[in-house]
Coordinates of C-alpha atoms in Angstrom, one line a residue:
M1 CA 15.6 -17.0 2.8
K2 CA 18.9 -18.1 1.4
H3 CA 19.3 -21.5 -0.4
L4 CA 20.1 -24.1 2.2
S5 CA 20.3 -21.5 4.9
L6 CA 21.8 -22.9 8.1
L7 CA 22.1 -19.5 9.9
P8 CA 19.6 -20.4 12.7
I9 CA 21.6 -23.6 13.4
L10 CA 25.0 -21.9 13.3
V11 CA 23.9 -19.1 15.6
A12 CA 22.6 -21.6 18.1
A13 CA 25.8 -23.6 17.8
L14 CA 28.0 -20.6 18.4
C15 CA 26.1 -19.9 21.5
L16 CA 26.8 -23.5 22.6
F17 CA 30.5 -23.2 21.8
W18 CA 31.3 -19.9 23.6
A19 CA 28.2 -19.7 25.8
C20 CA 27.5 -16.3 24.2
G21 CA 29.4 -14.7 27.1
S22 CA 31.3 -12.1 25.1
D23 CA 28.2 -10.7 23.6
E24 CA 26.1 -10.4 26.7
I25 CA 24.7 -7.2 28.0
D26 CA 23.3 -6.4 31.5
E27 CA 20.1 -8.2 32.2
P28 CA 17.1 -6.2 33.5
Q29 CA 16.0 -6.8 37.1
I30 CA 12.9 -9.1 37.3
D31 CA 10.7 -9.5 40.3
E32 CA 10.6 -13.0 41.7
P33 CA 7.7 -14.8 39.9
Q34 CA 5.2 -17.1 41.5
I35 CA 5.1 -20.9 40.9
D36 CA 2.1 -22.1 39.0
D37 CA 0.8 -25.2 40.9
K38 CA -0.7 -26.7 37.8
T39 CA 2.3 -26.5 35.4
G40 CA 5.3 -26.3 37.7
N41 CA 6.4 -23.2 35.7
K42 CA 6.2 -19.7 36.8
N43 CA 3.8 -16.9 36.0
D44 CA 5.4 -13.6 35.1
S45 CA 6.1 -10.9 37.6
T46 CA 2.9 -9.0 36.8
E47 CA 0.8 -12.1 37.8
V48 CA -1.3 -12.0 34.6
T49 CA -3.9 -14.5 33.9
I50 CA -2.5 -16.8 31.2
D51 CA -4.8 -18.1 28.5
W52 CA -3.7 -21.7 28.0
K53 CA -6.6 -22.7 25.7
D54 CA -5.5 -24.2 22.4
P55 CA -5.8 -21.6 19.7
A56 CA -7.8 -22.6 16.6
W57 CA -4.8 -22.8 14.4
Y58 CA -3.5 -25.8 16.4
S59 CA -5.9 -27.9 14.3
V60 CA -4.8 -26.4 10.9
N61 CA -2.5 -28.4 8.7
Y62 CA 1.0 -27.3 9.5
W63 CA 1.9 -26.4 5.9
E64 CA -1.2 -24.2 5.6
R65 CA -0.3 -22.1 8.6
T66 CA 1.1 -18.5 8.7
D67 CA 4.7 -17.9 9.5
R68 CA 3.8 -16.7 13.0
Q69 CA 1.8 -19.9 13.7
K70 CA 4.7 -22.1 12.3
A71 CA 7.0 -20.3 14.8
G72 CA 4.6 -21.5 17.6
L73 CA 3.7 -17.9 18.6
R74 CA 0.4 -17.5 20.4
G75 CA -1.6 -14.3 20.1
P76 CA -1.2 -11.3 17.7
V77 CA 2.6 -11.1 17.9
K78 CA 4.0 -8.2 15.9
K79 CA 7.7 -8.4 16.7
W80 CA 10.1 -10.4 18.9
H81 CA 13.7 -10.8 19.8
I82 CA 16.0 -12.1 22.5
S83 CA 17.3 -9.1 24.5
N84 CA 20.3 -10.5 26.3
Y85 CA 22.9 -9.9 23.7
T86 CA 24.4 -7.0 21.7
T87 CA 23.6 -8.9 18.5
Y88 CA 20.3 -10.6 17.7
D89 CA 17.7 -11.5 15.1
E90 CA 14.4 -9.6 15.2
Y91 CA 11.3 -11.0 13.5
E92 CA 8.4 -8.8 12.4
Y93 CA 4.9 -10.0 11.2
D94 CA 1.9 -8.3 9.7
E95 CA -1.5 -8.6 11.4
A96 CA -2.3 -11.7 9.3
G97 CA 0.7 -13.4 10.7
H98 CA 3.0 -13.3 7.6
L99 CA 6.7 -12.7 8.3
I100 CA 7.4 -9.3 6.6
K101 CA 11.0 -8.7 8.0
K102 CA 13.8 -10.6 9.6
S103 CA 16.6 -8.3 10.8
Y104 CA 20.1 -9.0 12.0
I105 CA 20.9 -6.2 14.5
D106 CA 24.3 -5.4 16.0
T107 CA 24.0 -2.7 18.6
G108 CA 27.7 -2.1 18.5
D109 CA 28.3 -2.0 14.8
A110 CA 25.4 -0.8 12.6
D111 CA 27.5 -1.3 9.4
I112 CA 26.9 -5.1 9.6
N113 CA 23.2 -4.9 10.1
H114 CA 21.1 -6.5 7.4
E115 CA 17.6 -7.7 6.8
W116 CA 15.3 -9.9 4.7
R117 CA 12.0 -8.3 3.6
Y118 CA 9.0 -10.4 2.4
T119 CA 5.9 -9.6 0.4
Y120 CA 2.7 -11.6 -0.2
D121 CA -0.2 -11.9 -2.6
A122 CA -3.9 -11.7 -1.7
K123 CA -3.9 -15.5 -0.9
G124 CA -1.1 -15.2 1.6
H125 CA 1.6 -16.7 -0.7
R126 CA 5.0 -15.3 -0.3
V127 CA 5.9 -13.8 -3.7
K128 CA 9.2 -12.2 -3.0
A129 CA 12.0 -12.3 -0.4
A130 CA 14.7 -9.6 -0.8
Y131 CA 18.0 -9.1 1.1
Y132 CA 19.3 -5.7 2.0
D133 CA 22.4 -4.5 3.9
V134 CA 23.7 -1.0 4.7
F135 CA 25.5 -0.9 1.4
S136 CA 22.5 -1.9 -0.7
E137 CA 21.4 1.8 -1.4
G138 CA 17.8 0.7 -1.8
E139 CA 18.6 -2.2 -4.2
A140 CA 18.4 -5.8 -3.0
S141 CA 21.7 -7.7 -3.4
E142 CA 19.8 -11.0 -3.4
Y143 CA 16.2 -11.9 -3.9
W144 CA 13.8 -14.8 -4.4
E145 CA 10.6 -14.7 -6.5
Y146 CA 7.8 -17.3 -6.3
E147 CA 4.9 -18.5 -8.4
Y148 CA 2.0 -20.7 -7.3
N149 CA 0.2 -22.8 -10.0
N150 CA 0.2 -26.3 -8.2
T151 CA -3.1 -25.6 -6.6
D152 CA -3.7 -27.7 -3.4
K153 CA -0.4 -29.5 -3.7
F154 CA 2.2 -29.8 -0.9
V155 CA 5.3 -29.0 -2.8
A156 CA 8.7 -30.1 -1.5
R157 CA 11.5 -27.6 -1.9
E158 CA 14.8 -28.8 -3.4
W159 CA 16.3 -28.8 0.2
F160 CA 13.5 -30.0 2.3
M161 CA 15.6 -32.2 4.6
I162 CA 16.1 -31.0 8.1
G163 CA 19.0 -30.1 10.4
P164 CA 19.7 -31.2 14.0
E165 CA 17.6 -28.3 15.3
A166 CA 15.0 -28.4 12.5
G167 CA 16.3 -25.1 11.3
D168 CA 14.5 -23.8 8.2
A169 CA 12.4 -27.0 8.1
E170 CA 9.2 -24.9 8.3
Y171 CA 9.9 -23.8 4.7
G172 CA 10.7 -27.3 3.4
I173 CA 7.3 -27.7 1.9
Q174 CA 5.3 -24.8 0.3
K175 CA 1.7 -25.3 -0.7
D176 CA 0.8 -24.5 -4.3
L177 CA 4.4 -23.6 -5.3
S178 CA 5.3 -24.0 -9.0
R179 CA 8.4 -21.8 -9.6
A180 CA 11.1 -20.2 -7.6
V181 CA 13.8 -17.9 -8.9
N182 CA 16.9 -16.8 -7.0
V183 CA 19.1 -13.9 -8.1
V184 CA 22.4 -13.0 -6.3
V185 CA 24.0 -9.7 -7.4
Q186 CA 27.7 -9.7 -6.8
P187 CA 30.3 -6.9 -7.6
L188 CA 31.5 -8.5 -10.8
S189 CA 28.7 -10.9 -11.7
T190 CA 25.1 -11.9 -11.2
V191 CA 24.1 -15.5 -10.4
Y192 CA 20.7 -16.7 -11.6
R193 CA 19.0 -19.9 -10.5
E194 CA 15.5 -21.1 -11.4
Y195 CA 13.5 -24.0 -9.9
T196 CA 10.3 -25.3 -11.5
Y197 CA 8.0 -27.8 -9.9
T198 CA 5.7 -30.1 -11.8
F199 CA 3.9 -33.3 -11.0
N200 CA 4.2 -36.3 -13.4
A201 CA 1.6 -38.9 -14.3
E202 CA 2.6 -41.1 -11.3
G203 CA 1.8 -38.1 -8.9
N204 CA 5.5 -37.6 -8.1
L205 CA 7.2 -34.2 -8.1
V206 CA 9.8 -33.4 -10.8
I207 CA 12.1 -30.5 -9.8
K208 CA 14.0 -28.8 -12.6
D209 CA 17.1 -26.8 -11.6
Y210 CA 18.4 -24.3 -14.1
S211 CA 21.3 -21.9 -13.4
Y212 CA 23.9 -19.6 -15.0
Y213 CA 25.7 -16.4 -14.3
T214 CA 26.5 -13.2 -16.2
E215 CA 29.5 -10.9 -15.8
Y216 CA 29.1 -7.3 -14.9
G217 CA 27.8 -5.2 -17.8
L218 CA 27.4 -8.2 -20.1
E219 CA 24.4 -10.3 -21.1
E220 CA 26.1 -13.5 -22.2
K221 CA 25.0 -16.5 -20.0
K222 CA 28.0 -18.5 -18.7
N223 CA 28.2 -21.9 -17.1
E224 CA 24.6 -22.8 -18.0
N225 CA 23.5 -25.9 -16.3
T226 CA 20.3 -27.9 -16.0
Q227 CA 19.6 -30.8 -13.8
E228 CA 16.4 -32.7 -12.9
Y229 CA 15.4 -34.9 -10.0
T230 CA 12.2 -36.6 -8.7
V231 CA 10.6 -36.6 -5.3
V232 CA 8.4 -39.7 -4.7
Y233 CA 5.0 -38.9 -3.1
E234 CA 2.7 -40.9 -1.0
G235 CA -0.7 -39.7 0.4
G236 CA -0.1 -36.3 -1.0
Y237 CA 3.2 -35.7 0.8
P238 CA 6.8 -36.1 -0.2
K239 CA 8.2 -39.5 1.0
S240 CA 11.6 -40.0 -0.6
M241 CA 14.1 -38.6 -3.0
S242 CA 17.3 -40.1 -4.6
S243 CA 19.5 -38.6 -7.3
D244 CA 23.1 -39.0 -8.3
L245 CA 23.1 -35.2 -8.7
L246 CA 22.6 -34.5 -5.0
R247 CA 24.8 -35.0 -2.0
F248 CA 21.9 -36.3 0.1
K249 CA 19.2 -38.9 -0.4
V250 CA 15.8 -38.8 1.5
L251 CA 15.1 -42.4 2.5
N252 CA 11.7 -42.1 4.2
I253 CA 9.4 -39.6 5.8
S254 CA 6.2 -40.2 7.7
Y255 CA 3.8 -37.6 9.0
Y256 CA 1.5 -36.9 11.9
P257 CA -2.1 -36.2 11.0
N258 CA -1.6 -32.4 11.2
G259 CA 1.1 -32.7 8.4
M260 CA 4.1 -32.3 10.6
Y261 CA 7.1 -34.6 10.1
K262 CA 6.9 -37.7 12.3
D263 CA 10.0 -39.7 11.3
F264 CA 12.5 -38.3 8.9
E265 CA 15.5 -40.3 7.6
Y266 CA 18.1 -39.3 5.0
L267 CA 21.6 -40.1 3.9
E268 CA 24.2 -37.3 3.5
Q269 CA 27.7 -37.6 1.9
N270 CA 30.2 -37.3 4.7
S271 CA 32.2 -34.2 3.7
Y272 CA 33.6 -33.3 7.2
N273 CA 35.4 -36.5 8.2
Y274 CA 37.2 -36.8 4.9
D275 CA 35.8 -40.0 3.5
T276 CA 33.4 -40.9 0.8
G277 CA 30.8 -42.6 2.8
W278 CA 27.2 -41.8 3.5
D279 CA 25.9 -40.8 7.0
R280 CA 22.4 -41.9 7.9
H281 CA 20.5 -39.2 9.8
T282 CA 17.4 -40.5 11.7
Y283 CA 15.0 -38.1 13.4
K284 CA 12.0 -38.6 15.6
M285 CA 9.9 -35.4 15.7
L286 CA 7.8 -34.4 18.7
D287 CA 4.1 -35.2 18.5
N288 CA 2.6 -31.8 19.3
P289 CA 0.1 -29.3 17.8
R290 CA 2.4 -26.2 18.1
Y291 CA 5.6 -26.4 16.0
L292 CA 8.2 -28.6 14.4
A293 CA 10.6 -29.9 17.2
V294 CA 13.1 -32.7 17.3
E295 CA 12.5 -35.3 20.0
S296 CA 15.5 -37.6 19.2
F297 CA 18.3 -38.0 16.6
I298 CA 20.7 -40.8 15.8
L299 CA 23.6 -40.6 13.4
G300 CA 24.7 -43.7 11.5
G301 CA 28.2 -42.5 10.8
T302 CA 31.0 -40.6 12.6
A303 CA 30.1 -37.6 14.7
S304 CA 31.9 -34.3 13.8
F305 CA 32.5 -31.2 15.7
I306 CA 33.1 -29.4 12.4
S307 CA 29.5 -29.9 11.3
L308 CA 28.2 -29.8 14.9
T309 CA 26.5 -33.2 14.3
P310 CA 26.4 -35.4 17.4
Q311 CA 26.2 -39.2 17.4
W312 CA 22.8 -39.0 19.2
M313 CA 20.5 -36.5 20.8
N314 CA 17.4 -36.6 23.0
K315 CA 15.2 -33.7 23.9
T316 CA 12.4 -33.3 26.4
Y317 CA 9.7 -30.6 26.6
D318 CA 7.2 -29.4 29.1
A319 CA 3.3 -29.4 28.9
H320 CA 3.4 -26.3 26.7
F321 CA 6.0 -27.9 24.3
D322 CA 8.8 -25.5 25.5
I323 CA 12.2 -27.3 25.7
V324 CA 13.4 -28.2 29.2
K325 CA 16.4 -30.6 28.5
N326 CA 18.8 -31.6 25.8
T327 CA 21.3 -34.5 26.1
E328 CA 23.7 -35.4 23.3
G329 CA 26.7 -37.5 22.8
Y330 CA 29.6 -37.6 20.3
S331 CA 30.3 -41.3 20.7
E332 CA 28.2 -44.4 20.8
S333 CA 28.3 -44.5 24.6
Q334 CA 24.9 -44.0 26.2
E335 CA 26.6 -41.5 28.6
P336 CA 25.9 -37.9 27.4
T337 CA 28.7 -35.7 26.4
Y338 CA 26.7 -32.6 27.0
V339 CA 23.5 -31.8 29.0
D340 CA 21.7 -28.5 28.6
T341 CA 18.6 -27.5 30.6
W342 CA 16.0 -24.8 30.6
K343 CA 13.6 -24.1 33.5
D344 CA 11.7 -21.4 35.4
Y345 CA 9.7 -20.2 32.4
T346 CA 7.6 -17.1 32.8
Y347 CA 4.8 -16.3 30.3
D348 CA 2.7 -13.4 29.2
K349 CA -1.0 -13.5 29.0
Y350 CA -1.0 -15.3 25.6
G351 CA 1.2 -18.2 26.8
N352 CA 4.4 -17.1 25.1
W353 CA 7.5 -17.4 27.3
T354 CA 9.1 -14.1 28.2
T355 CA 12.0 -15.3 30.5
R356 CA 13.6 -18.7 31.2
F357 CA 16.7 -19.8 33.0
E358 CA 19.1 -21.8 30.9
S359 CA 22.1 -23.9 31.8
V360 CA 24.2 -24.6 28.6
V361 CA 27.6 -26.2 28.2
A362 CA 30.0 -24.5 25.7
R363 CA 31.0 -27.2 23.2
Y364 CA 34.7 -26.2 22.7
T365 CA 35.6 -25.3 26.3
G366 CA 33.2 -27.3 28.4
D367 CA 32.4 -24.2 30.4
L368 CA 29.0 -24.0 31.9
S369 CA 27.0 -20.9 31.2
E370 CA 23.9 -20.1 33.3
R371 CA 21.7 -17.1 32.8
T372 CA 18.2 -15.8 32.6
V373 CA 17.2 -15.3 29.0
N374 CA 14.8 -12.5 28.2
R375 CA 12.5 -12.4 25.2
V376 CA 10.8 -9.2 24.2
L377 CA 7.5 -9.5 22.4
E378 CA 5.4 -6.7 20.9
Y379 CA 1.8 -7.3 20.0
F380 CA -0.8 -5.8 17.7
K381 CA -3.5 -4.1 19.7

């Protein structure tokens, strides 16, 4: 998990820009599924009986769930990936539901394959995340290490605001976290960064950010820097954060009873439209028991193709909280600039979708791409 990782958002954005056509492989033949009269969706071609009962973890506080549960995956999923393309991310979990590996796979060029590996303590806390590529020779070129001494506290990470698709938001709060260390090993230097998390007498979170780097073969610390900022808490959850040291300010967060974000509003310095103003990002999150999902978004500022930030966005979901429509505009007009749809979902016996038909408009060209998307899921027996 890289600091301020936007990879999931960027990958999705590239698919919208170029409709992922150049990377597509032949799709497998799928028998025509049958319509489910109750949901309007389709059962899969094997006509399995789908268990739509809410799993027990739907009632667990979101920030206390496993990685598999945060991803909204039902049943004992071991691995999954989208199979339509020659490049894809594959997610692998242990039996308890912890993410143990996230792999980037290029079936045409193995030299650019890479992966993150994760390890956990007996309580299920992630204690290390390590990055490897084909040139690592068994040594991680980047890693995170974590400590947990803030027992029963919902601790906001230093980058806990969300992006247009809620990418990485599931890691914005980590229960019990007290310290995180990030080390990046480069050819000529090593960059070290340490975050410590403590609560003050007012019950607010104080984040201390300490960093430096060393040159190859030397121990001298260079460019040492320490900064500190405070996250205001209310009801045990982070509510706002403002610091002159940061390029964003969290104005207000409210929460659903299950701990998921409800309304999330923050200011961000406008670095893409070449002015010094602050853009206001206002999100309404979907009320559901399954996973974090954006329902609507409004930008108080100037939309930018560079940052892929629209002026407004509205999303709708089906009865199972799978997305069916996205409309967004890059002007203040209520007429959408782009409309994307997903339909004809098929499901396995656990209620995880296995295929869906998507109609997506490429953002640069305006070309319409329509295809059946296939998701491969492997389960523990």
